[in-house]
Short mmCIF file of C-alpha atoms in Angstrom, two decimals:
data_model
loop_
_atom_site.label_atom_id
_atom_site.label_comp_id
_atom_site.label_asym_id
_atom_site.label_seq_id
_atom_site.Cartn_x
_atom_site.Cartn_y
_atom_site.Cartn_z
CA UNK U 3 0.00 0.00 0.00
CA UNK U 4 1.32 3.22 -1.16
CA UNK U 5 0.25 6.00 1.17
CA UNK U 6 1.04 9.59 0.98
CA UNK U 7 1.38 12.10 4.75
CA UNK U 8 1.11 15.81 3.80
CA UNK U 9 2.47 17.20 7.06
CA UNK U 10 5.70 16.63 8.81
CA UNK U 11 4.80 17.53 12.59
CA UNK U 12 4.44 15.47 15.80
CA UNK U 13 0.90 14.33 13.68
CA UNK U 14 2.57 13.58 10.50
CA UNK U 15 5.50 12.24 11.24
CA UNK U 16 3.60 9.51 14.00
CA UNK U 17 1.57 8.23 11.39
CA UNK U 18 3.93 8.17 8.65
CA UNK U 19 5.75 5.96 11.51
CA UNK U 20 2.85 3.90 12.13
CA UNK U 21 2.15 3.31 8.71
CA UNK U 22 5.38 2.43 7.91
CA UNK U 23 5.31 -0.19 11.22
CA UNK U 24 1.87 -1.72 9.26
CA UNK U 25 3.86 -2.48 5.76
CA UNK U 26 2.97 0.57 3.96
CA UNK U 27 6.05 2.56 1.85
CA UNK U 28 4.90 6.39 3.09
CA UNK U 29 6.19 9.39 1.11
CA UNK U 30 5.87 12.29 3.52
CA UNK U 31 5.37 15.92 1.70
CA UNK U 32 6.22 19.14 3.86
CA UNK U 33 6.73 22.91 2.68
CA UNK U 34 8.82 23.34 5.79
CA UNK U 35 11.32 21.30 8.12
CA UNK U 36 9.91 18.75 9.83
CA UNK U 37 8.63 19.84 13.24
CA UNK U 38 9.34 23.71 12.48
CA UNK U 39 5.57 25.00 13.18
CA UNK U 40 4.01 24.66 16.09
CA UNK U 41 5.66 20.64 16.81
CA UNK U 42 8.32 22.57 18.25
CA UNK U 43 6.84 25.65 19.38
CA UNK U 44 4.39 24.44 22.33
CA UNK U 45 4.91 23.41 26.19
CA UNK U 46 6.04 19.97 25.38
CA UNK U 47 3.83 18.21 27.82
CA UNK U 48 2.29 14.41 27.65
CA UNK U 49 -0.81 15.29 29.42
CA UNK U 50 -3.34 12.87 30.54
CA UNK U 51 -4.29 14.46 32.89
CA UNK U 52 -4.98 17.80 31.02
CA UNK U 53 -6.63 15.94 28.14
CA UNK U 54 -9.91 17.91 28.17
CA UNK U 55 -11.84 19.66 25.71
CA UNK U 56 -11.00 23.70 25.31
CA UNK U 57 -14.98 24.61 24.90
CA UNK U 58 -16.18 24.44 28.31
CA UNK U 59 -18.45 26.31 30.41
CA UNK U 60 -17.90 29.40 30.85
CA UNK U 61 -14.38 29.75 28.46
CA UNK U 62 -15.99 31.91 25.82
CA UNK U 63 -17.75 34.52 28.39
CA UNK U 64 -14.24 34.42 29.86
CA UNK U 65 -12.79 35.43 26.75
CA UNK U 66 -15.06 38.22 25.75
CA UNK U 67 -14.74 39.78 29.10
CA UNK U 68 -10.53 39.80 28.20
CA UNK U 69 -11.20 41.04 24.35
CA UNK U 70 -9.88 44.48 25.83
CA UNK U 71 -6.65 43.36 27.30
CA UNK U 72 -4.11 43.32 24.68
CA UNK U 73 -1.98 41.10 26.68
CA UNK U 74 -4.56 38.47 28.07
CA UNK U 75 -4.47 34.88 28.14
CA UNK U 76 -7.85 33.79 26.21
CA UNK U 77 -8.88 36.61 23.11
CA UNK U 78 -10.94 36.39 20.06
CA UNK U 79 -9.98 38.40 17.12
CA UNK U 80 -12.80 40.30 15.61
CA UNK U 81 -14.00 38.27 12.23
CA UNK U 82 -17.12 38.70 10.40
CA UNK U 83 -16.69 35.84 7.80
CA UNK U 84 -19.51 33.79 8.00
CA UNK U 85 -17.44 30.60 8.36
CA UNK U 86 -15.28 32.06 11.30
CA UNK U 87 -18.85 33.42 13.55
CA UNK U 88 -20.49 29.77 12.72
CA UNK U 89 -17.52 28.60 14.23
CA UNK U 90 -17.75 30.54 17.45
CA UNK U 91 -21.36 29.80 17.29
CA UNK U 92 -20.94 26.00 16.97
CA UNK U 93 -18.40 26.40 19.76
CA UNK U 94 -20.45 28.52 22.12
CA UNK U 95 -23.29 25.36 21.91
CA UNK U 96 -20.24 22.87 23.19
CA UNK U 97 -19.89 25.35 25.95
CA UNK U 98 -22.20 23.10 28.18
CA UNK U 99 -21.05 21.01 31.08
CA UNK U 100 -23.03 17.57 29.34
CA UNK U 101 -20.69 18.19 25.72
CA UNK U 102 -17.45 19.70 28.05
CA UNK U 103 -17.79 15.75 29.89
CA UNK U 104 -18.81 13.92 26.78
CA UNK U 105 -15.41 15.29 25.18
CA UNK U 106 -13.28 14.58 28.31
CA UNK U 107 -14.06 10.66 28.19
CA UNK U 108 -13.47 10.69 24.50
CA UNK U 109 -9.98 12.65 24.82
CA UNK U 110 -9.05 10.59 27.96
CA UNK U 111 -9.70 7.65 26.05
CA UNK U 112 -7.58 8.46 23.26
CA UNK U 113 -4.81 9.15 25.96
CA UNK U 114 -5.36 6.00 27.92
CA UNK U 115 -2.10 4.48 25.88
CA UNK U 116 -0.13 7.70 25.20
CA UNK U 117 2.40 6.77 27.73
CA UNK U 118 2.68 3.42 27.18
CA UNK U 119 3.23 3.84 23.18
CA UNK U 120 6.10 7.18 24.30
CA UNK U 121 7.77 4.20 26.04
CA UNK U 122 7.63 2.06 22.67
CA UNK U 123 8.88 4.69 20.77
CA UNK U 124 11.98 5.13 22.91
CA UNK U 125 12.63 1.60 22.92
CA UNK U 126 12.17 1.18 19.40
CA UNK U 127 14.86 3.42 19.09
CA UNK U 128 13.30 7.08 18.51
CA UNK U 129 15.40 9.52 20.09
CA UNK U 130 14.02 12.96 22.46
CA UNK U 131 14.37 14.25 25.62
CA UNK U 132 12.14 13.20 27.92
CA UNK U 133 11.48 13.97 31.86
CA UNK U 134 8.93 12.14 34.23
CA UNK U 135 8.84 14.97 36.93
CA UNK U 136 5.37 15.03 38.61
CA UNK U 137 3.33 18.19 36.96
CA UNK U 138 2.13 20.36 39.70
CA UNK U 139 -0.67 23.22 39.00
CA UNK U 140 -1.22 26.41 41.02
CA UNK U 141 -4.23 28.09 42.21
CA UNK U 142 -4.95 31.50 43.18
CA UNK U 143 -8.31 30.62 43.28
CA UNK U 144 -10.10 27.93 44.83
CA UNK U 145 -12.76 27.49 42.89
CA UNK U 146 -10.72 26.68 39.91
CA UNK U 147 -8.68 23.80 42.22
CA UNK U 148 -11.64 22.51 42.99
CA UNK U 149 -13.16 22.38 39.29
CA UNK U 150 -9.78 20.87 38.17
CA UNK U 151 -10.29 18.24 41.11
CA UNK U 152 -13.78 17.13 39.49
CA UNK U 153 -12.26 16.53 36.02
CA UNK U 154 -8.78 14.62 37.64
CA UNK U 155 -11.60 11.87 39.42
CA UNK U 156 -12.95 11.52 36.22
CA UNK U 157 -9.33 10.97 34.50
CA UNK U 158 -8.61 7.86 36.86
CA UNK U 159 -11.36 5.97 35.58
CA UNK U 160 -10.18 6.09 32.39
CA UNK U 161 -6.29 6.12 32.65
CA UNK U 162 -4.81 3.28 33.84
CA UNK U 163 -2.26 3.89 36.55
CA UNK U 164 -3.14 7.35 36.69
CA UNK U 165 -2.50 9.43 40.02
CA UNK U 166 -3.03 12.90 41.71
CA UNK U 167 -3.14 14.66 45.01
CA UNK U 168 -4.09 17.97 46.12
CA UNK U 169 -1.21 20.15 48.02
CA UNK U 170 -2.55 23.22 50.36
CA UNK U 171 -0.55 26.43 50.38
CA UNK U 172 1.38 24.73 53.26
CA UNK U 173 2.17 21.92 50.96
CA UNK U 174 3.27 23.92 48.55
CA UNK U 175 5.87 26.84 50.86
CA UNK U 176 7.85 23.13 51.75
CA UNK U 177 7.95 21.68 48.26
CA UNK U 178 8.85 24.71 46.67
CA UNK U 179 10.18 27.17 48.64
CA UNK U 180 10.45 29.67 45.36
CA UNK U 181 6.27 29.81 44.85
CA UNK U 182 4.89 32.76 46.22
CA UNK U 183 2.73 32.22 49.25
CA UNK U 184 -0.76 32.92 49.71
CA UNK U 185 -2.06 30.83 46.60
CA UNK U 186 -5.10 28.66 46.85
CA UNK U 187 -3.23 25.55 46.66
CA UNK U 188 -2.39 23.21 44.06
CA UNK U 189 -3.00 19.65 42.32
CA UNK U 190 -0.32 17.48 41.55
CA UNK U 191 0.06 14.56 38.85
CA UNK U 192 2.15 11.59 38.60
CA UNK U 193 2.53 9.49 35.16
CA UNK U 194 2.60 13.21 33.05
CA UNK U 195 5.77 14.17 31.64
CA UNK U 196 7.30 16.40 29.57
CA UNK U 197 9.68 16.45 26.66
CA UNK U 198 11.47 18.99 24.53
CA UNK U 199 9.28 18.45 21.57
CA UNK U 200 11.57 19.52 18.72
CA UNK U 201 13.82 16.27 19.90
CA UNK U 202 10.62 14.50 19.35
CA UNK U 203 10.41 15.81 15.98
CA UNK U 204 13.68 15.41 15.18
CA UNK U 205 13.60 11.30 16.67
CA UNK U 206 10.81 10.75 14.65
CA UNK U 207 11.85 11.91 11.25
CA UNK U 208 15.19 10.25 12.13
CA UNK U 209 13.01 6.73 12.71
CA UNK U 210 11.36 7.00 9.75
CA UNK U 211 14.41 7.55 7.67
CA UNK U 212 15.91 4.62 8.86
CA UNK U 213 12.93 2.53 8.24
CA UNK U 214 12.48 3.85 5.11
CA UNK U 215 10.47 6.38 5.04
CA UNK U 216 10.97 9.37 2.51
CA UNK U 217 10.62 12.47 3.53
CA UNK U 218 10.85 15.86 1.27
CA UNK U 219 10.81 18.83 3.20
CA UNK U 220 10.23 22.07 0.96
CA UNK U 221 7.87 20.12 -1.08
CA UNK U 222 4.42 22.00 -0.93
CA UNK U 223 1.67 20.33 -1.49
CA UNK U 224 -2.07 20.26 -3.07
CA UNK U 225 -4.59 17.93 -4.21
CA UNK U 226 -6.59 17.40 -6.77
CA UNK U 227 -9.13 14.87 -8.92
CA UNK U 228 -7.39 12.71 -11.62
CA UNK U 229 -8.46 11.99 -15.01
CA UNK U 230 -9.62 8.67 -13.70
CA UNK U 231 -11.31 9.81 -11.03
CA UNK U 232 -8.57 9.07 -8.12
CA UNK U 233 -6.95 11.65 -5.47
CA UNK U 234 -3.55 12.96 -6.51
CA UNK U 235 -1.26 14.88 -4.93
CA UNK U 236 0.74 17.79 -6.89
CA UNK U 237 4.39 18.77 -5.65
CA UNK U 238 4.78 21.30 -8.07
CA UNK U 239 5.08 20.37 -11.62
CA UNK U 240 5.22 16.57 -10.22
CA UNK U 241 2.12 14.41 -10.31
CA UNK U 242 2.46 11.58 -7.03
CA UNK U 243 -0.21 8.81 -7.03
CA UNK U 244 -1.07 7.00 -3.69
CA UNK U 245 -3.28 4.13 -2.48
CA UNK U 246 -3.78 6.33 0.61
CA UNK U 247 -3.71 10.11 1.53
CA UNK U 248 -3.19 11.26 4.87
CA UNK U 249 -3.49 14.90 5.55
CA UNK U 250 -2.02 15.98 8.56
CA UNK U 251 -1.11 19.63 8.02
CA UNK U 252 -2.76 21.26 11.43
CA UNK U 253 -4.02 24.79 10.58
CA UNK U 254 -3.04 24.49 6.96
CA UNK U 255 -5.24 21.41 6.04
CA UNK U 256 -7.97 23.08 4.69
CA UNK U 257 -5.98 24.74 1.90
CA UNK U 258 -4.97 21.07 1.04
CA UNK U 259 -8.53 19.96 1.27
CA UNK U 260 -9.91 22.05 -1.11
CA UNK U 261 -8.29 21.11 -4.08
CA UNK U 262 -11.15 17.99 -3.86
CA UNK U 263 -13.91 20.23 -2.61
CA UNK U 264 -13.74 19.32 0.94
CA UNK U 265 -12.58 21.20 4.09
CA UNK U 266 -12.97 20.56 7.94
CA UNK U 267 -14.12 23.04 10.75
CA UNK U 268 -10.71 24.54 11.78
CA UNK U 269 -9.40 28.03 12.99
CA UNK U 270 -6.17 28.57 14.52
CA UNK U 271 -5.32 29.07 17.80
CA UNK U 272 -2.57 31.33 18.35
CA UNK U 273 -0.38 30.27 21.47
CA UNK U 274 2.81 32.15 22.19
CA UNK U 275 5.95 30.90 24.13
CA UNK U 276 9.88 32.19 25.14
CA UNK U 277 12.93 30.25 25.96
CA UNK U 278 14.41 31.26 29.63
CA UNK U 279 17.52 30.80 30.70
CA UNK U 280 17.84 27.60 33.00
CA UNK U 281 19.57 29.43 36.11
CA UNK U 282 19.06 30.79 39.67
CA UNK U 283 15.66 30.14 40.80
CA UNK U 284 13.82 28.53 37.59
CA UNK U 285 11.46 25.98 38.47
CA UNK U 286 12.85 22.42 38.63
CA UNK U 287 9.88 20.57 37.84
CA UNK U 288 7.02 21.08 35.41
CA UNK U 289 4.18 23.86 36.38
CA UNK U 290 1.17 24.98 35.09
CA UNK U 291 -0.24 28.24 36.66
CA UNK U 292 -3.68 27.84 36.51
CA UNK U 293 -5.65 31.33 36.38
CA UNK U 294 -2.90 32.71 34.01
CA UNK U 295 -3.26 29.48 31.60
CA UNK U 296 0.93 29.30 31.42
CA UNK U 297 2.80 26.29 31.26
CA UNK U 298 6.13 26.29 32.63
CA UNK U 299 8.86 23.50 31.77
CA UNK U 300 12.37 22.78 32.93
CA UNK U 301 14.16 21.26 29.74
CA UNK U 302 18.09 20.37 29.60
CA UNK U 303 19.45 23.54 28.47
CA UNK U 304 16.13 26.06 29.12
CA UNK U 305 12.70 26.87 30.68
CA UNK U 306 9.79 26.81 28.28
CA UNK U 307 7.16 28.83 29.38
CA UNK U 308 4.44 28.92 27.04
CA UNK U 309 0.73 29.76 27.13
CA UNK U 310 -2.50 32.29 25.40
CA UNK U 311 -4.93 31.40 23.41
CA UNK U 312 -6.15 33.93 20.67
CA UNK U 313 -8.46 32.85 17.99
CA UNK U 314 -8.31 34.40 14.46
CA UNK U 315 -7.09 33.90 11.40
CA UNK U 316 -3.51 31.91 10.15
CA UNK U 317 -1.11 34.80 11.27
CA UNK U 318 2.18 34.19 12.37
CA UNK U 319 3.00 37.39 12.88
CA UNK U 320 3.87 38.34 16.81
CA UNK U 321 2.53 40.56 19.18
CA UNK U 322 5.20 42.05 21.25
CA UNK U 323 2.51 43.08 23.89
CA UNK U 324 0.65 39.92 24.27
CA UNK U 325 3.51 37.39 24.06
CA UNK U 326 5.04 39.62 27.42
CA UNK U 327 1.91 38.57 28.79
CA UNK U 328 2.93 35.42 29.76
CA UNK U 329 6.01 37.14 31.15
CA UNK U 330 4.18 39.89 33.56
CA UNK U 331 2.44 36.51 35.17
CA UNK U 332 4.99 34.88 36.50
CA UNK U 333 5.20 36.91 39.76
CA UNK U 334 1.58 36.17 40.77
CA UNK U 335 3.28 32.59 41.50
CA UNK U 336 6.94 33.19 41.89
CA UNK U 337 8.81 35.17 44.62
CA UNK U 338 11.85 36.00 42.35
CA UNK U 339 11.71 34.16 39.17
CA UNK U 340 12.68 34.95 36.11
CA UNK U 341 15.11 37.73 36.62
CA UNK U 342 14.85 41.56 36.18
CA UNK U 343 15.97 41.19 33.15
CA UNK U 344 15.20 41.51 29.28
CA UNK U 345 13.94 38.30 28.07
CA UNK U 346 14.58 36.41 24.94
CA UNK U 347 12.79 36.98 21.80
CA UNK U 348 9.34 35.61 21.98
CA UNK U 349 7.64 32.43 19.45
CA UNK U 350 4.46 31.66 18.30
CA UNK U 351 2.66 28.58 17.27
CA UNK U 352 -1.00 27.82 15.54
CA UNK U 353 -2.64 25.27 17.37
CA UNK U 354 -5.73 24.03 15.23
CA UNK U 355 -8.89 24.47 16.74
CA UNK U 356 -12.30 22.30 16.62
CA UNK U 357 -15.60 23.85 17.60
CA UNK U 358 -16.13 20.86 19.95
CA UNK U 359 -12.24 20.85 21.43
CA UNK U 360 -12.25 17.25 19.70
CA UNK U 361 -9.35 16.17 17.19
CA UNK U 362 -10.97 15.20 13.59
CA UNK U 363 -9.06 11.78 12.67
CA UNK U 364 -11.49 10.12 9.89
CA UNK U 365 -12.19 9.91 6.38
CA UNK U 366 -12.57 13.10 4.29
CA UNK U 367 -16.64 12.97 3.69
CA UNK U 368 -15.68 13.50 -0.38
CA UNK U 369 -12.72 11.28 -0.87
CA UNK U 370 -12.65 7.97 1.28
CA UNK U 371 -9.14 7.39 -0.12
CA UNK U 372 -8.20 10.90 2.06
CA UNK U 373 -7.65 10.44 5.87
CA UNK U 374 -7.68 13.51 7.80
CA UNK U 375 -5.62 13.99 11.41
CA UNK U 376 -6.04 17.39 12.82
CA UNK U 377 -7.67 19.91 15.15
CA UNK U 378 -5.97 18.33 18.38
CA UNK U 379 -5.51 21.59 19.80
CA UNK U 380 -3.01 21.63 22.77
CA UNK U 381 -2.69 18.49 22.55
CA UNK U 382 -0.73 17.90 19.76
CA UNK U 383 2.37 16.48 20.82
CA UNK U 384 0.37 14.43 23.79
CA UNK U 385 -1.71 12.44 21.32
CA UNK U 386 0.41 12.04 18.67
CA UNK U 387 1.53 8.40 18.92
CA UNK U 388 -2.17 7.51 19.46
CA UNK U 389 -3.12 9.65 16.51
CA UNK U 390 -0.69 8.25 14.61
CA UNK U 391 -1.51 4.70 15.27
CA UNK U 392 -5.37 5.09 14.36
CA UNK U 393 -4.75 6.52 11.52
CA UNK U 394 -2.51 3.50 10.21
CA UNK U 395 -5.53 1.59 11.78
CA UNK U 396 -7.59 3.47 9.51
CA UNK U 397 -5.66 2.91 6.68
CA UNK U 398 -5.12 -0.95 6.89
CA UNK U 399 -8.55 -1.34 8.14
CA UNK U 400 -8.27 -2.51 11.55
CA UNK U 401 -9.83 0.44 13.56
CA UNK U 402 -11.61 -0.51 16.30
CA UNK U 403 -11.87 2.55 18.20
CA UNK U 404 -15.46 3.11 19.70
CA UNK U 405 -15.00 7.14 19.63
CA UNK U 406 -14.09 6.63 15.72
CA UNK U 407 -17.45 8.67 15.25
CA UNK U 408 -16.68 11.46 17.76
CA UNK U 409 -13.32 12.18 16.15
CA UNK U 410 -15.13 11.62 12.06
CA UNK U 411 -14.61 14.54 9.92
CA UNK U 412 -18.35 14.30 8.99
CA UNK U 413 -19.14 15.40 12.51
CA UNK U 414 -20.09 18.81 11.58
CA UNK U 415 -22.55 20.86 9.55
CA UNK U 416 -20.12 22.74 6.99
#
């Protein structure tokens, strides 16, 4: 079986693996590097425990209420295409507590065997930095502890192995000495982890070489209908034929899609991120500060802090002002962390968004021959391997999933 990925991130790459693994000889087609979007620009976390859906009650009243804070965490850019306000719309009706749970059993689902399959990458010889530090959030609120709380009791019937505690304000002054005192409290995981995700990247593209795999970065590509009626991909001038199409291109998949009439429901989600300097008194394990929605995490030779949420339109531009955002939180949890200092030049990355905070990993509803892995949000690098291995599922017809019809790319009304 020939198959075809058009996108070489943490998606693209895991299924051109998997594929690869299940007999197939994968081409895999990327304008850029592999992993040079937002693979490598995001918090780098294997999150179980954080695998919930981003509509939830409450999020986009949130987010209005912030539109006039240039530098807040959660923003929505104004947009009167139809397409982008039916969006909103359709997300606004998953804003309900019912759809928020229905989506955290499917995602927790899909991450029931993220950890296990990071563990058979690694000993199948893919190569990344990896760290197994417990992840440990922080509250100025209560309220929000004690929502989190709800959703981590839900997690353990659905993760096996999966443990948390909660840590009071005293907890947290002996544990960390450097966290400011007076917070709420906090909840800590064990079995997340966290990984430098352009070594994941990297490992993966390196494993697929090795097995086989051919992959042509700088080759944009498009798709169209053949004189015979089958899918083809163009690279150019070149015409590339393929028992199998997988389009994994995150924000950029509906400019793919459309060259056989079809498209998904998918805006990006701009997140924004900076590269500290691992010295004096940086965190030592992984954080995630809560009200200001920043993730914080202590790699080999840096600290990743990353965070925001804006949704709009495919801009990579940055915005000085609400990438320092993430910066001007950090005191609200630190006593004297990160330095006076100025800090590194900021990054961005477009996380692509569903209305229902689900991943679409299905058929395309024109071409059957076309699978479709996108839309996972956050949760990109978490659900990768998983991802990767239903769609080769998919492919070879061996899906057994019973959330295949959650995750379908004929869920919505387009």
């Amino acid at each position: 079986m020939r198959t075809i990925v058009i996108g070489a991130g943490a998606i693209g790459l895991s299924a051109a693996y998997y594929l690869r693994e299940a007999g197939a000889a994968v081409t895999v087609l990327d304008a850029s590097e592999p992993g040079s979007k937002a693979s490598a620009h995001n918090a780098g976390w294997i999150v179980p425990s954080m695998s919930v859906p981003v509509p939830a009650p409450g999020m986009l009243p949130q987010a209005l209420k912030w539109m006039m804070r240039r530098d807040s965490p959660l923003y929505v850019t104004p947009n009167l295409s139809p397409r982008f306000v039916g969006f909103m719309l359709e997300m606004l009706r998953n804003c309900t507590t019912e759809r928020f749970e229905a989506g955290l059993k499917v995602l927790a689902h899909l991450s029931s065997e993220t950890l296990q399959l990071f563990d058979d990458l690694a000993a199948d010889g893919v190569s990344f930095e990896s760290h197994s530090d417990p992840l440990t959030m922080l509250y100025t609120h209560a309220g929000n502890l004690e929502k989190h709380a709800v959703e981590l009791k839900t997690m353990e019937e659905y993760i096996p192995g999966f443990q948390w505690r909660a840590l009071a304000d005293k907890d947290l002054a002996a544990e960390f000495p450097n966290v400011s005192e007076g917070l709420a409290g906090g909840l800590q995981t064990l079995g997340d982890r966290s990984i430098d995700p352009a070594t994941l990247t990297s490992g993966l593209a390196g494993a697929c070489r090795r097995n086989g795999v051919e992959i042509r970065a700088g080759s944009g590509a498009t798709l169209r209908i053949g004189d015979h009626g089958k899918t083809e991909v163009l690279v150019g001038r070149e015409t590339l034929k393929a028992d199998r199409i997988v389009v994994a291109a995150g924000v950029w998949t509906n400019g793919i899609l459309a060259g056989i009439g079809d498209r998904v429901s998918l805006v990006a989600g701009k997140g924004y991120g900076y590269d500290l300097p691992l010295e004096g008194n940086a965190p030592k394990c992984p954080m995630y500060l809560a009200e200001a929605k920043v993730a914080v995490t202590p790699l080999n030779t840096k600290v990743r802090i990353a965070g925001t949420m804006g949704f709009g339109g495919i801009d990579e531009r940055i915005s000085a002002v609400r990438a320092h955002g993430l910066i001007k939180s950090l005191p609200r949890y630190f006593k004297d962390w990160p330095p006076a200092v100025t800090p590194p030049q900021p990054w961005t990355g477009l996380r692509p968004m569903t209305p229902d905070g689900l991943p679409i990993i299905g058929a395309s509803r024109k071409r059957p021959e076309v699978l479709i892995a996108t839309g996972h949000a956050m949760l990109g690098v978490s659900l990768a391997p998983p991802t990767g291995k239903l769609i080769a599922e998919l492919a070879t017809g061996e899906a057994a999933s019973r959330h295949l019809a959650s995750l379908s790319a004929t869920r919505f009304r387009l």
